[in-house]
PDB file of C-alpha atoms in Angstrom:
ATOM      1  CA  GLU A 299    -111.259 -44.613   7.863  1.00 69.00           C
ATOM      2  CA  GLU A 300    -107.592 -44.966   6.929  1.00 78.00           C
ATOM      3  CA  PRO A 301    -106.093 -48.479   7.090  1.00 81.00           C
ATOM      4  CA  ASP A 302    -103.732 -49.160   9.969  1.00 86.00           C
ATOM      5  CA  ILE A 303    -100.539 -50.746   8.601  1.00 91.00           C
ATOM      6  CA  MET A 304     -97.288 -51.778  10.343  1.00 91.00           C
ATOM      7  CA  ILE A 305     -94.416 -53.375   8.464  1.00 93.00           C
ATOM      8  CA  TYR A 306     -91.873 -55.712  10.057  1.00 91.00           C
ATOM      9  CA  GLY A 307     -89.135 -53.063   9.866  1.00 93.00           C
ATOM     10  CA  GLU A 308     -91.148 -50.790  12.184  1.00 93.00           C
ATOM     11  CA  ALA A 309     -91.573 -53.357  14.941  1.00 88.00           C
ATOM     12  CA  PRO A 310     -89.398 -53.366  18.089  1.00 87.00           C
ATOM     13  CA  PRO A 311     -86.436 -55.792  17.837  1.00 85.00           C
ATOM     14  CA  ASN A 312     -87.370 -59.386  18.668  1.00 79.00           C
ATOM     15  CA  SER A 313     -84.739 -62.192  18.683  1.00 72.00           C
ATOM     16  CA  GLN A 314     -87.485 -64.773  17.929  1.00 75.00           C
ATOM     17  CA  MET A 315     -88.493 -62.932  14.782  1.00 77.00           C
ATOM     18  CA  PRO A 316     -85.427 -61.184  13.315  1.00 84.00           C
ATOM     19  CA  VAL A 317     -86.094 -58.691  10.538  1.00 90.00           C
ATOM     20  CA  THR A 318     -84.108 -59.166   7.342  1.00 90.00           C
ATOM     21  CA  GLU A 319     -83.692 -57.161   4.144  1.00 93.00           C
ATOM     22  CA  GLU A 320     -86.158 -59.582   2.611  1.00 92.00           C
ATOM     23  CA  THR A 321     -88.819 -59.060   5.296  1.00 91.00           C
ATOM     24  CA  LYS A 322     -88.359 -55.481   6.485  1.00 93.00           C
ATOM     25  CA  ASN A 323     -90.982 -54.068   4.051  1.00 94.00           C
ATOM     26  CA  LEU A 324     -93.529 -56.865   4.439  1.00 92.00           C
ATOM     27  CA  VAL A 325     -96.785 -56.194   6.262  1.00 91.00           C
ATOM     28  CA  MET A 326     -96.706 -57.475   9.832  1.00 89.00           C
ATOM     29  CA  HIS A 327    -100.157 -56.161  10.712  1.00 86.00           C
ATOM     30  CA  ALA A 328    -102.768 -54.284   8.784  1.00 88.00           C
ATOM     31  CA  SER A 329    -106.387 -53.579   9.664  1.00 87.00           C
ATOM     32  CA  LEU A 330    -109.117 -52.030   7.610  1.00 81.00           C
ATOM     33  CA  THR A 331    -112.700 -51.344   8.653  1.00 81.00           C
ATOM     34  CA  ILE A 332    -115.145 -52.511   5.972  1.00 72.00           C
ATOM     35  CA  PHE A 333    -118.814 -51.743   6.618  1.00 69.00           C
ATOM     36  CA  GLY A 334    -118.158 -51.640  10.360  1.00 76.00           C
ATOM     37  CA  THR A 335    -116.174 -54.913  10.528  1.00 73.00           C
ATOM     38  CA  VAL A 336    -112.444 -54.847  11.172  1.00 80.00           C
ATOM     39  CA  VAL A 337    -110.585 -57.076   8.662  1.00 79.00           C
ATOM     40  CA  MET A 338    -106.919 -57.824   9.465  1.00 81.00           C
ATOM     41  CA  PHE A 339    -104.149 -58.747   7.028  1.00 83.00           C
ATOM     42  CA  MET A 340    -100.494 -59.720   7.047  1.00 84.00           C
ATOM     43  CA  ASP A 341     -97.858 -60.858   4.540  1.00 84.00           C
ATOM     44  CA  THR A 342     -96.283 -64.270   4.870  1.00 82.00           C
ATOM     45  CA  THR A 343     -92.549 -64.322   5.368  1.00 82.00           C
ATOM     46  CA  PRO A 344     -90.231 -66.688   3.431  1.00 82.00           C
ATOM     47  CA  ASP A 345     -89.962 -68.975   6.494  1.00 80.00           C
ATOM     48  CA  MET A 346     -93.733 -69.451   6.712  1.00 78.00           C
ATOM     49  CA  GLN A 347     -95.171 -72.461   4.991  1.00 77.00           C
ATOM     50  CA  VAL A 348     -98.507 -71.673   3.375  1.00 75.00           C
ATOM     51  CA  ASN A 349    -100.930 -74.482   2.857  1.00 73.00           C
ATOM     52  CA  GLN A 350    -104.267 -73.918   1.199  1.00 64.00           C
ATOM     53  CA  GLY A 351    -106.905 -73.997   3.892  1.00 62.00           C
ATOM     54  CA  ASP A 352    -104.734 -72.628   6.675  1.00 65.00           C
ATOM     55  CA  ASN A 353    -103.613 -69.433   4.917  1.00 69.00           C
ATOM     56  CA  ILE A 354    -106.155 -67.357   6.809  1.00 74.00           C
ATOM     57  CA  VAL A 355    -106.143 -66.445  10.517  1.00 81.00           C
ATOM     58  CA  LEU A 356    -109.336 -65.447  12.295  1.00 86.00           C
ATOM     59  CA  THR A 357    -109.088 -62.821  15.059  1.00 88.00           C
ATOM     60  CA  ILE A 358    -111.160 -62.119  18.117  1.00 89.00           C
ATOM     61  CA  ARG A 359    -110.660 -58.616  19.522  1.00 88.00           C
ATOM     62  CA  SER A 360    -112.284 -57.267  22.646  1.00 89.00           C
ATOM     63  CA  LYS A 361    -111.617 -54.555  25.244  1.00 91.00           C
ATOM     64  CA  ASP A 362    -112.850 -56.981  27.844  1.00 91.00           C
ATOM     65  CA  LEU A 363    -109.954 -59.106  29.233  1.00 95.00           C
ATOM     66  CA  ASP A 364    -112.319 -61.717  30.689  1.00 95.00           C
ATOM     67  CA  GLU A 365    -113.962 -62.175  27.287  1.00 92.00           C
ATOM     68  CA  VAL A 366    -110.588 -62.620  25.514  1.00 94.00           C
ATOM     69  CA  GLN A 367    -109.512 -65.172  28.144  1.00 96.00           C
ATOM     70  CA  SER A 368    -112.837 -67.014  27.957  1.00 94.00           C
ATOM     71  CA  PHE A 369    -112.814 -67.371  24.169  1.00 92.00           C
ATOM     72  CA  PHE A 370    -109.127 -68.500  24.228  1.00 96.00           C
ATOM     73  CA  ASN A 371    -109.664 -71.094  26.983  1.00 96.00           C
ATOM     74  CA  LYS A 372    -112.768 -72.565  25.291  1.00 94.00           C
ATOM     75  CA  MET A 373    -111.178 -72.718  21.863  1.00 92.00           C
ATOM     76  CA  LYS A 374    -107.883 -74.317  22.960  1.00 96.00           C
ATOM     77  CA  ASN A 375    -109.714 -77.464  24.002  1.00 95.00           C
ATOM     78  CA  GLY A 376    -108.813 -80.074  21.404  1.00 94.00           C
ATOM     79  CA  GLY A 377    -106.569 -77.601  19.610  1.00 95.00           C
ATOM     80  CA  ARG A 378    -102.952 -76.532  19.816  1.00 94.00           C
ATOM     81  CA  VAL A 379    -101.684 -73.359  21.545  1.00 97.00           C
ATOM     82  CA  LEU A 380     -99.070 -71.525  19.498  1.00 94.00           C
ATOM     83  CA  MET A 381     -98.666 -68.622  21.945  1.00 94.00           C
ATOM     84  CA  ASP A 382    -100.250 -68.458  25.386  1.00 96.00           C
ATOM     85  CA  LEU A 383    -102.069 -65.294  26.361  1.00 97.00           C
ATOM     86  CA  GLN A 384     -99.471 -62.751  27.283  1.00 96.00           C
ATOM     87  CA  GLU A 385     -98.576 -59.050  27.075  1.00 93.00           C
ATOM     88  CA  THR A 386     -96.887 -57.923  23.867  1.00 90.00           C
ATOM     89  CA  PHE A 387     -95.708 -54.560  22.590  1.00 87.00           C
ATOM     90  CA  TYR A 388     -99.061 -54.100  20.803  1.00 84.00           C
ATOM     91  CA  SER A 389    -101.553 -55.592  23.330  1.00 91.00           C
ATOM     92  CA  LYS A 390    -101.896 -56.161  27.056  1.00 92.00           C
ATOM     93  CA  CYS A 391    -103.222 -59.646  26.245  1.00 96.00           C
ATOM     94  CA  TYR A 392    -102.438 -61.542  23.005  1.00 95.00           C
ATOM     95  CA  GLY A 393    -102.448 -65.212  22.106  1.00 96.00           C
ATOM     96  CA  MET A 394    -102.588 -67.574  19.169  1.00 95.00           C
ATOM     97  CA  LEU A 395    -103.884 -71.116  18.717  1.00 95.00           C
ATOM     98  CA  ILE A 396    -105.084 -73.563  16.118  1.00 91.00           C
ATOM     99  CA  ASP A 397    -108.536 -74.875  16.994  1.00 90.00           C
ATOM    100  CA  LYS A 398    -109.613 -78.534  16.827  1.00 88.00           C
ATOM    101  CA  PHE A 399    -110.677 -77.981  13.229  1.00 82.00           C
ATOM    102  CA  GLY A 400    -107.275 -76.733  12.099  1.00 84.00           C
ATOM    103  CA  ILE A 401    -108.216 -73.038  11.923  1.00 83.00           C
ATOM    104  CA  PRO A 402    -105.596 -70.518  13.260  1.00 88.00           C
ATOM    105  CA  TRP A 403    -106.901 -67.843  15.634  1.00 90.00           C
ATOM    106  CA  GLN A 404    -105.478 -64.712  17.235  1.00 93.00           C
ATOM    107  CA  PHE A 405    -106.911 -63.229  20.436  1.00 95.00           C
ATOM    108  CA  ILE A 406    -106.303 -59.526  21.165  1.00 94.00           C
ATOM    109  CA  GLN A 407    -107.335 -57.351  24.021  1.00 94.00           C
ATOM    110  CA  ASP A 408    -107.860 -53.835  22.636  1.00 89.00           C
ATOM    111  CA  THR A 409    -106.769 -51.098  24.979  1.00 80.00           C
ATOM    112  CA  ASP A 410    -108.091 -48.030  23.041  1.00 68.00           C
TER     113      ASP A 410
END
């Protein structure tokens, strides 16, 4: 299966995340299926501080909206919500949080 890659320059304009000459060719989202497991990647932008230990983000993907909401609501307890579950240009339901152990998570409802 071919990897799915989107660079920042291909994304719809977003005032909260402006694309610059420095970031336009960086990977915003990439996924690759390895032995049946989807592994997702992205580049860090110059404004992102990278600290060893939090330089990986785990992702839960499901077609089931209730499942996405349930995981998000359970894992936000004791953690910090970075982005509440909401519709984005790439998902009907997407959110981000840092769990009580300091691990960043993304939650994505797959629609296809």
